[in-house]
């Protein structure tokens, strides 16, 4: 595991972040360019974990790269975190690109002074070395607060004792949430946290389908989808929850009933695509069901060609 606090000095400094118990080291051993900076707003420093209090900015050069010696054919989760916090006093929200080697990974556009931004990718190394680069695309200065690399197993998960897998609340219009205080069996390969497993989204109107859709803004975009389900309500005699799932109007999974207090994961074994770039899933009660569909967790991975 590699956890870099970018801009931390001196370069031999290490510490344990008290919230996650993760050990962070300085990024100085992986890059020899850039200027170190620090968030000076005390309020932000109390709101965010210690690894984003410092940062490294790159006012010089078009392309500045971190270099790692790793393991060929190993799959890694790579995460960059960015907290601007007006560290330079300029009030200029930065925009720039991230590259893995010569391939563009994603764009970073900071929208608020006091909000953090996270970019993640799962990447399989083709060599024993890796470059992660910040590329200037305009007049503003690229920067990074922390950079983390996690080796993954074949199920795209890592040691569950490392508590930094990021999940965000998900609730849509015309939906509501339900929850349970009972423990849920999450012993399938995907290590769904209890907080995710013990909550679920259902339609606000139980007679209506549940709809989830997203778009990457690219017609050629492909994605892998992982959906996590568990029955977390106590069903009375005669009650039943069963639903069909369609993808862009076509059958995807039929007559599914979530297991009581136990996670089941439905996923796409191949990358999915859409003619118009929109991914739309509809969950509809079957004729045998008395309860509306639910979903406890959703993971979406966009394919990036390298």
XYZ file of N, CA, C and O in Angstrom, residues 121-274:
616
model
N -9.188 5.438 -10.255
C -9.138 4.544 -11.410
C -8.598 3.199 -10.940
O -7.791 3.126 -10.003
N -9.093 2.121 -11.544
C -8.511 0.792 -11.359
C -7.693 0.495 -12.612
O -8.223 0.515 -13.727
N -6.408 0.232 -12.426
C -5.472 0.152 -13.543
C -4.602 -1.086 -13.407
O -4.100 -1.387 -12.312
N -4.438 -1.813 -14.507
C -3.554 -2.985 -14.541
C -2.218 -2.572 -15.153
O -2.175 -2.061 -16.278
N -1.132 -2.787 -14.421
C 0.176 -2.367 -14.893
C 0.681 -3.288 -15.995
O 0.631 -4.513 -15.861
N 1.171 -2.708 -17.065
C 1.775 -3.479 -18.148
C 3.296 -3.525 -18.008
O 3.964 -4.249 -18.738
N 3.840 -2.731 -17.075
C 5.271 -2.711 -16.823
C 5.501 -2.721 -15.311
O 4.548 -2.679 -14.527
N 6.780 -2.749 -14.926
C 7.121 -2.718 -13.508
C 7.231 -1.295 -12.971
O 7.638 -1.080 -11.830
N 6.888 -0.323 -13.787
C 6.939 1.069 -13.362
C 5.635 1.757 -13.735
O 4.886 1.292 -14.599
N 5.365 2.873 -13.061
C 4.131 3.615 -13.280
C 4.412 5.104 -13.153
O 5.115 5.535 -12.226
N 3.876 5.886 -14.086
C 3.914 7.334 -13.999
C 2.500 7.876 -13.865
O 1.607 7.503 -14.637
N 2.287 8.743 -12.880
C 1.030 9.469 -12.733
C 1.359 10.947 -12.872
O 2.150 11.488 -12.084
N 0.766 11.587 -13.866
C 1.199 12.922 -14.264
C 0.066 13.941 -14.147
O -1.094 13.636 -14.450
N 0.427 15.146 -13.716
C -0.475 16.290 -13.722
C -0.091 17.161 -14.912
O 1.091 17.540 -15.063
N -1.067 17.451 -15.757
C -0.803 18.126 -17.032
C -1.553 19.452 -17.067
O -2.778 19.495 -16.897
N -0.825 20.526 -17.308
C -1.417 21.855 -17.378
C -2.211 21.999 -18.666
O -1.727 21.653 -19.751
N -3.434 22.500 -18.581
C -4.302 22.639 -19.760
C -4.762 24.075 -19.988
O -5.448 24.349 -20.964
N -4.398 24.987 -19.098
C -4.833 26.376 -19.239
C -3.909 27.287 -18.462
O -2.707 27.039 -18.340
N -4.486 28.335 -17.891
C -3.680 29.326 -17.188
C -3.494 29.001 -15.709
O -2.626 29.571 -15.043
N -4.321 28.104 -15.156
C -4.243 27.826 -13.720
C -3.203 26.738 -13.428
O -2.759 26.016 -14.321
N -2.855 26.616 -12.163
C -1.747 25.748 -11.742
C -2.260 24.405 -11.224
O -3.050 24.371 -10.276
N -1.822 23.291 -11.802
C -2.183 21.970 -11.264
C -1.639 21.790 -9.840
O -0.598 22.352 -9.488
N -2.344 20.990 -9.053
C -1.893 20.677 -7.704
C -2.507 19.346 -7.290
O -3.443 18.850 -7.904
N -1.994 18.762 -6.218
C -2.569 17.525 -5.679
C -2.323 17.490 -4.175
O -1.273 17.923 -3.696
N -3.314 16.997 -3.437
C -3.235 16.953 -1.977
C -2.756 15.598 -1.462
O -1.962 15.526 -0.527
N -3.282 14.513 -2.020
C -2.819 13.183 -1.623
C -2.943 12.243 -2.808
O -3.776 12.448 -3.701
N -2.109 11.217 -2.793
C -2.097 10.220 -3.866
C -1.928 8.854 -3.220
O -0.982 8.631 -2.451
N -2.849 7.931 -3.533
C -2.869 6.625 -2.876
C -2.966 5.513 -3.907
O -3.708 5.624 -4.884
N -2.225 4.443 -3.686
C -2.243 3.260 -4.543
C -2.541 2.046 -3.686
O -1.883 1.827 -2.662
N -3.529 1.239 -4.105
C -3.930 0.046 -3.372
C -3.916 -1.160 -4.311
O -4.671 -1.188 -5.293
N -3.098 -2.177 -4.054
C -3.175 -3.399 -4.867
C -4.498 -4.110 -4.615
O -4.967 -4.210 -3.481
N -5.115 -4.583 -5.681
C -6.421 -5.225 -5.598
C -6.302 -6.706 -5.910
O -5.401 -7.144 -6.626
N -7.291 -7.477 -5.412
C -7.361 -8.879 -5.794
C -8.223 -9.018 -7.039
O -8.624 -8.032 -7.654
N -8.559 -10.230 -7.416
C -9.283 -10.447 -8.667
C -10.710 -9.931 -8.643
O -11.365 -9.839 -9.682
N -11.240 -9.615 -7.468
C -12.596 -9.088 -7.363
C -12.607 -7.570 -7.205
O -13.616 -6.979 -6.829
N -11.466 -6.918 -7.519
C -11.351 -5.462 -7.405
C -11.601 -4.975 -5.986
O -12.104 -3.880 -5.767
N -11.265 -5.799 -4.987
C -11.362 -5.377 -3.599
C -10.013 -5.568 -2.942
O -9.125 -6.240 -3.462
N -9.854 -4.925 -1.769
C -8.614 -5.080 -1.033
C -8.939 -5.353 0.419
O -10.089 -5.422 0.812
N -7.920 -5.528 1.214
C -8.063 -5.909 2.620
C -9.113 -5.056 3.316
O -9.007 -3.848 3.381
N -10.135 -5.705 3.847
C -11.242 -4.969 4.445
C -10.826 -4.213 5.702
O -11.561 -3.376 6.206
N -9.630 -4.485 6.231
C -9.158 -3.739 7.387
C -8.655 -2.352 7.002
O -8.369 -1.526 7.867
N -8.492 -2.094 5.702
C -8.116 -0.751 5.253
C -9.411 0.020 4.994
O -10.090 -0.185 4.005
N -9.749 0.924 5.911
C -11.075 1.532 5.898
C -11.105 2.816 5.075
O -11.473 3.875 5.558
N -10.699 2.741 3.807
C -10.761 3.953 2.995
C -11.438 3.716 1.650
O -11.242 4.463 0.714
N -12.261 2.685 1.552
C -13.112 2.530 0.384
C -14.234 3.564 0.499
O -14.878 3.679 1.548
N -14.447 4.322 -0.540
C -15.317 5.496 -0.440
C -16.700 5.184 -1.008
O -16.843 4.767 -2.158
N -17.718 5.416 -0.193
C -19.109 5.287 -0.617
C -19.809 6.618 -0.353
O -19.510 7.295 0.628
N -20.732 6.997 -1.221
C -21.463 8.253 -1.029
C -22.952 7.957 -0.939
O -23.452 7.013 -1.565
N -23.703 8.742 -0.153
C -25.157 8.548 -0.081
C -25.789 8.726 -1.459
O -25.372 9.587 -2.242
N -26.799 7.926 -1.739
C -27.460 7.971 -3.046
C -28.962 7.904 -2.835
O -29.503 6.881 -2.415
N -29.630 9.020 -3.080
C -31.085 9.079 -3.010
C -31.555 9.977 -4.141
O -30.959 11.015 -4.410
N -32.578 9.570 -4.851
C -33.056 10.292 -6.028
C -34.445 10.851 -5.778
O -35.121 10.478 -4.835
N -34.862 11.729 -6.701
C -36.245 12.191 -6.668
C -37.182 10.994 -6.799
O -36.871 10.006 -7.484
N -38.313 11.084 -6.138
C -39.342 10.036 -6.189
C -38.889 8.727 -5.551
O -39.387 7.658 -5.893
N -37.902 8.820 -4.650
C -37.477 7.633 -3.913
C -37.440 7.971 -2.425
O -37.480 9.131 -2.027
N -37.335 6.935 -1.624
C -37.171 7.105 -0.191
C -36.220 6.037 0.307
O -35.889 5.091 -0.424
N -35.761 6.175 1.547
C -34.795 5.214 2.076
C -35.405 4.414 3.216
O -36.291 4.884 3.936
N -34.902 3.197 3.368
C -35.261 2.344 4.491
C -33.968 1.834 5.105
O -32.904 1.864 4.471
N -34.042 1.368 6.356
C -32.836 0.895 7.017
C -33.202 -0.132 8.077
O -34.377 -0.308 8.426
N -32.177 -0.794 8.587
C -32.348 -1.762 9.664
C -31.225 -1.588 10.667
O -30.130 -1.098 10.321
N -31.468 -1.978 11.906
C -30.430 -1.997 12.930
C -29.779 -3.377 13.049
O -28.800 -3.536 13.792
N -30.317 -4.345 12.323
C -29.790 -5.707 12.399
C -28.559 -5.860 11.512
O -28.454 -5.208 10.471
N -27.618 -6.712 11.885
C -26.449 -6.944 11.026
C -26.847 -7.681 9.748
O -27.781 -8.485 9.738
N -26.129 -7.374 8.669
C -26.369 -7.989 7.377
C -25.132 -8.802 6.987
O -23.995 -8.341 7.160
N -25.348 -10.009 6.495
C -24.251 -10.865 6.051
C -23.660 -10.280 4.762
O -24.338 -10.228 3.735
N -22.426 -9.837 4.814
C -21.775 -9.248 3.640
C -20.588 -10.087 3.187
O -19.612 -9.570 2.637
N -20.664 -11.400 3.400
C -19.509 -12.273 3.180
C -19.345 -12.729 1.738
O -18.742 -13.763 1.485
N -19.899 -11.992 0.765
C -19.556 -12.316 -0.624
C -18.253 -11.593 -0.981
O -17.712 -10.845 -0.162
N -17.691 -11.780 -2.163
C -16.335 -11.265 -2.430
C -16.211 -9.743 -2.488
O -15.087 -9.242 -2.599
N -17.311 -8.997 -2.407
C -17.239 -7.576 -2.712
C -17.160 -6.675 -1.491
O -17.134 -5.449 -1.621
N -17.130 -7.249 -0.284
C -16.828 -6.496 0.933
C -17.682 -5.244 1.080
O -17.169 -4.153 1.344
N -18.982 -5.368 0.911
C -19.874 -4.220 1.086
C -19.918 -3.851 2.570
O -20.159 -4.708 3.419
N -19.684 -2.588 2.924
C -19.710 -2.192 4.342
C -21.103 -2.346 4.947
O -22.115 -2.282 4.246
N -21.144 -2.522 6.257
C -22.428 -2.670 6.942
C -23.330 -1.456 6.725
O -24.537 -1.610 6.548
N -22.770 -0.258 6.744
C -23.595 0.934 6.572
C -24.310 0.934 5.229
O -25.452 1.389 5.123
N -23.640 0.416 4.200
C -24.267 0.307 2.880
C -25.310 -0.804 2.885
O -26.421 -0.638 2.390
N -24.955 -1.937 3.458
C -25.848 -3.096 3.447
C -27.114 -2.853 4.264
O -28.184 -3.386 3.934
N -27.023 -2.055 5.311
C -28.157 -1.867 6.227
C -29.095 -0.750 5.795
O -30.060 -0.444 6.491
N -28.824 -0.121 4.665
C -29.720 0.902 4.120
C -30.076 0.535 2.687
O -29.308 -0.150 2.000
N -31.225 1.007 2.226
C -31.660 0.707 0.859
C -32.555 1.827 0.352
O -33.153 2.589 1.131
N -32.645 1.918 -0.968
C -33.516 2.881 -1.629
C -34.689 2.145 -2.257
O -34.507 1.090 -2.876
N -35.901 2.690 -2.095
C -37.111 2.155 -2.707
C -37.877 3.300 -3.344
O -37.637 4.471 -3.028
N -38.838 3.029 -4.239
C -39.649 4.105 -4.800
C -40.508 4.760 -3.717
O -41.012 4.088 -2.814
N -40.657 6.081 -3.782
C -41.522 6.776 -2.831
C -42.967 6.296 -2.966
O -43.683 6.153 -1.980
N -43.378 6.045 -4.194
C -44.677 5.438 -4.470
C -44.441 3.951 -4.722
O -43.874 3.575 -5.753
N -44.837 3.082 -3.813
C -44.507 1.658 -3.946
C -45.126 0.973 -5.152
O -44.735 -0.152 -5.481
N -46.060 1.626 -5.817
C -46.666 1.024 -7.003
C -45.866 1.328 -8.273
O -46.171 0.779 -9.337
N -44.867 2.214 -8.152
C -44.112 2.647 -9.325
C -42.754 1.944 -9.404
O -42.204 1.509 -8.381
N -42.199 1.849 -10.610
C -40.854 1.268 -10.739
C -39.801 2.173 -10.101
O -40.033 3.360 -9.838
N -38.641 1.596 -9.872
C -37.466 2.334 -9.421
C -36.561 2.528 -10.634
O -36.238 1.566 -11.334
N -36.163 3.777 -10.899
C -35.356 4.084 -12.079
C -34.017 4.690 -11.673
O -33.966 5.602 -10.843
N -32.947 4.172 -12.261
C -31.607 4.709 -12.059
C -30.965 4.893 -13.428
O -30.959 3.970 -14.240
N -30.433 6.086 -13.669
C -29.791 6.330 -14.964
C -28.598 7.254 -14.777
O -28.530 8.043 -13.834
N -27.643 7.127 -15.690
C -26.500 8.024 -15.688
C -25.937 8.110 -17.099
O -26.239 7.292 -17.970
N -25.125 9.119 -17.326
C -24.450 9.295 -18.607
C -23.063 9.856 -18.356
O -22.878 10.693 -17.474
N -22.092 9.373 -19.119
C -20.741 9.911 -19.029
C -20.514 11.033 -20.041
O -19.415 11.562 -20.156
N -21.568 11.374 -20.813
C -21.432 12.422 -21.815
C -20.661 11.987 -23.041
O -20.228 12.824 -23.827
N -20.487 10.677 -23.206
C -19.759 10.136 -24.350
C -20.547 8.966 -24.924
O -20.859 8.017 -24.204
N -20.861 9.027 -26.200
C -21.643 7.964 -26.824
C -20.898 6.634 -26.786
O -21.500 5.565 -26.665
N -19.579 6.685 -26.851
C -18.780 5.454 -26.894
C -18.444 4.916 -25.502
O -17.753 3.902 -25.391
N -18.924 5.568 -24.463
C -18.551 5.167 -23.100
C -19.038 3.755 -22.791
O -20.136 3.350 -23.179
N -18.219 3.011 -22.072
C -18.567 1.675 -21.592
C -18.423 1.651 -20.075
O -17.621 2.398 -19.514
N -19.183 0.785 -19.421
C -19.051 0.696 -17.969
C -19.341 -0.720 -17.488
O -20.082 -1.478 -18.122
N -18.737 -1.046 -16.354
C -19.065 -2.244 -15.594
C -19.939 -1.826 -14.424
O -19.704 -0.787 -13.798
N -20.952 -2.633 -14.113
C -21.936 -2.267 -13.098
C -22.020 -3.381 -12.055
O -22.083 -4.565 -12.406
N -22.009 -2.989 -10.777
C -22.184 -3.914 -9.663
C -23.317 -3.391 -8.790
O -23.258 -2.261 -8.290
N -24.367 -4.194 -8.619
C -25.518 -3.819 -7.810
C -25.605 -4.754 -6.602
O -25.523 -5.974 -6.750
N -25.793 -4.177 -5.417
C -25.811 -4.944 -4.170
C -27.212 -4.881 -3.551
O -27.780 -3.787 -3.394
N -27.749 -6.056 -3.195
C -29.116 -6.162 -2.695
C -29.166 -7.004 -1.425
O -28.479 -8.027 -1.315
N -30.005 -6.579 -0.487
C -30.324 -7.404 0.685
C -31.711 -7.004 1.179
O -32.052 -5.812 1.198
N -32.506 -7.992 1.559
C -33.818 -7.706 2.162
C -33.582 -7.292 3.605
O -33.095 -8.089 4.416
N -33.921 -6.053 3.942
C -33.653 -5.552 5.287
C -34.938 -5.224 6.044
O -34.878 -4.728 7.171
N -36.092 -5.510 5.430
C -37.349 -5.339 6.142
C -37.854 -6.687 6.637
O -37.587 -7.732 6.032
N -38.597 -6.649 7.732
C -39.194 -7.863 8.273
C -40.510 -8.118 7.538
O -41.496 -7.407 7.752
N -40.531 -9.099 6.658
C -41.710 -9.354 5.844
C -42.760 -10.121 6.651
O -42.459 -11.125 7.299
N -43.970 -9.633 6.579
C -45.087 -10.297 7.244
C -45.565 -11.472 6.390
O -45.183 -11.622 5.225
N -46.412 -12.302 6.969
C -46.977 -13.436 6.223
C -47.702 -12.926 4.985
O -48.494 -11.976 5.062
N -47.412 -13.510 3.861
C -48.051 -13.110 2.615
C -47.330 -12.010 1.868
O -47.679 -11.706 0.723
N -46.324 -11.379 2.495
C -45.562 -10.337 1.812
C -44.403 -10.951 1.036
O -43.806 -11.947 1.446
N -44.091 -10.323 -0.089
C -43.057 -10.862 -0.970
C -42.451 -9.705 -1.764
O -43.171 -8.794 -2.185
N -41.140 -9.740 -1.954
C -40.474 -8.735 -2.790
C -39.772 -9.451 -3.944
O -38.847 -10.229 -3.745
N -40.235 -9.183 -5.136
C -39.654 -9.785 -6.333
C -39.748 -8.762 -7.461
O -40.775 -8.114 -7.641
N -38.665 -8.618 -8.225
C -38.693 -7.608 -9.289
C -37.813 -8.017 -10.460
O -36.924 -8.868 -10.344
N -38.119 -7.398 -11.595
C -37.332 -7.561 -12.810
C -36.461 -6.323 -13.006
O -36.836 -5.202 -12.618
N -35.302 -6.507 -13.620
C -34.405 -5.400 -13.924
C -34.208 -5.342 -15.429
O -33.865 -6.355 -16.061
N -34.437 -4.172 -16.009
C -34.174 -3.979 -17.428
C -33.064 -2.952 -17.606
O -32.892 -2.052 -16.777
N -32.313 -3.096 -18.689
C -31.276 -2.134 -19.050
C -31.644 -1.514 -20.392
O -31.766 -2.220 -21.393
N -31.870 -0.218 -20.396
C -32.303 0.503 -21.597
C -33.507 -0.178 -22.249
O -33.589 -0.306 -23.468
N -34.437 -0.644 -21.403
C -35.684 -1.231 -21.877
C -35.618 -2.704 -22.210
O -36.643 -3.320 -22.501
N -34.435 -3.316 -22.147
C -34.277 -4.732 -22.475
C -34.070 -5.546 -21.205
O -33.440 -5.063 -20.252
N -34.579 -6.778 -21.140
C -34.412 -7.601 -19.929
C -32.946 -7.773 -19.566
O -32.102 -8.048 -20.429
N -32.646 -7.613 -18.276
C -31.267 -7.787 -17.791
C -31.215 -8.841 -16.691
O -30.325 -9.673 -16.675
N -32.181 -8.817 -15.762
C -32.255 -9.816 -14.698
C -33.718 -9.971 -14.314
O -34.410 -8.976 -14.098
N -34.195 -11.221 -14.230
C -35.628 -11.451 -14.041
C -35.924 -12.139 -12.712
O -35.124 -12.938 -12.206
N -37.088 -11.789 -12.154
C -37.662 -12.463 -10.977
C -36.663 -12.574 -9.837
O -36.437 -13.645 -9.273
N -36.076 -11.451 -9.478
C -35.069 -11.435 -8.432
C -35.697 -11.104 -7.085
O -36.465 -10.146 -6.962
N -35.364 -11.891 -6.064
C -35.804 -11.643 -4.692
C -34.572 -11.525 -3.801
O -33.796 -12.480 -3.684
N -34.344 -10.379 -3.184
C -33.178 -10.224 -2.312
C -33.235 -11.196 -1.134
O -34.307 -11.465 -0.583
N -32.085 -11.696 -0.741
C -32.001 -12.601 0.409
C -32.147 -11.810 1.708
O -31.644 -10.687 1.822
N -32.794 -12.419 2.679
C -33.025 -11.732 3.941
C -31.714 -11.520 4.695
O -30.981 -12.466 4.979
N -31.407 -10.232 4.959
C -30.243 -9.827 5.741
C -28.952 -10.461 5.227
O -28.057 -10.807 5.988
N -28.852 -10.573 3.893
C -27.647 -11.138 3.278
C -27.464 -10.499 1.899
O -28.404 -10.477 1.103
N -26.269 -9.999 1.649
C -26.007 -9.292 0.396
C -25.859 -10.269 -0.780
O -25.159 -11.280 -0.687
N -26.556 -9.955 -1.872
C -26.352 -10.605 -3.169
C -25.910 -9.523 -4.154
O -26.491 -8.440 -4.190
N -24.876 -9.815 -4.940
C -24.359 -8.850 -5.905
C -24.663 -9.323 -7.320
O -24.323 -10.444 -7.692
N -25.325 -8.469 -8.086
C -25.574 -8.705 -9.512
C -24.649 -7.773 -10.287
O -24.584 -6.579 -9.992
N -23.930 -8.318 -11.268
C -22.941 -7.486 -11.960
C -22.872 -7.845 -13.434
O -23.345 -8.910 -13.866
N -22.292 -6.936 -14.193
C -22.078 -7.178 -15.618
C -20.719 -7.830 -15.798
O -19.699 -7.281 -15.378
N -20.696 -8.997 -16.397
C -19.434 -9.706 -16.594
C -18.650 -9.139 -17.781
O -17.455 -9.389 -17.917
N -19.330 -8.354 -18.608
C -18.677 -7.675 -19.724
C -19.013 -6.192 -19.666
O -20.015 -5.791 -19.085
N -18.171 -5.388 -20.298
C -18.433 -3.949 -20.325
C -19.732 -3.674 -21.068
O -20.001 -4.250 -22.131
N -20.556 -2.803 -20.498
C -21.840 -2.461 -21.086
C -21.719 -1.131 -21.821
O -20.972 -0.237 -21.412
N -22.471 -1.005 -22.908
C -22.469 0.234 -23.679
C -23.895 0.590 -24.050
O -24.819 -0.213 -23.901
N -24.084 1.815 -24.549
C -25.410 2.304 -24.902
C -25.307 3.129 -26.175
O -24.345 3.900 -26.331
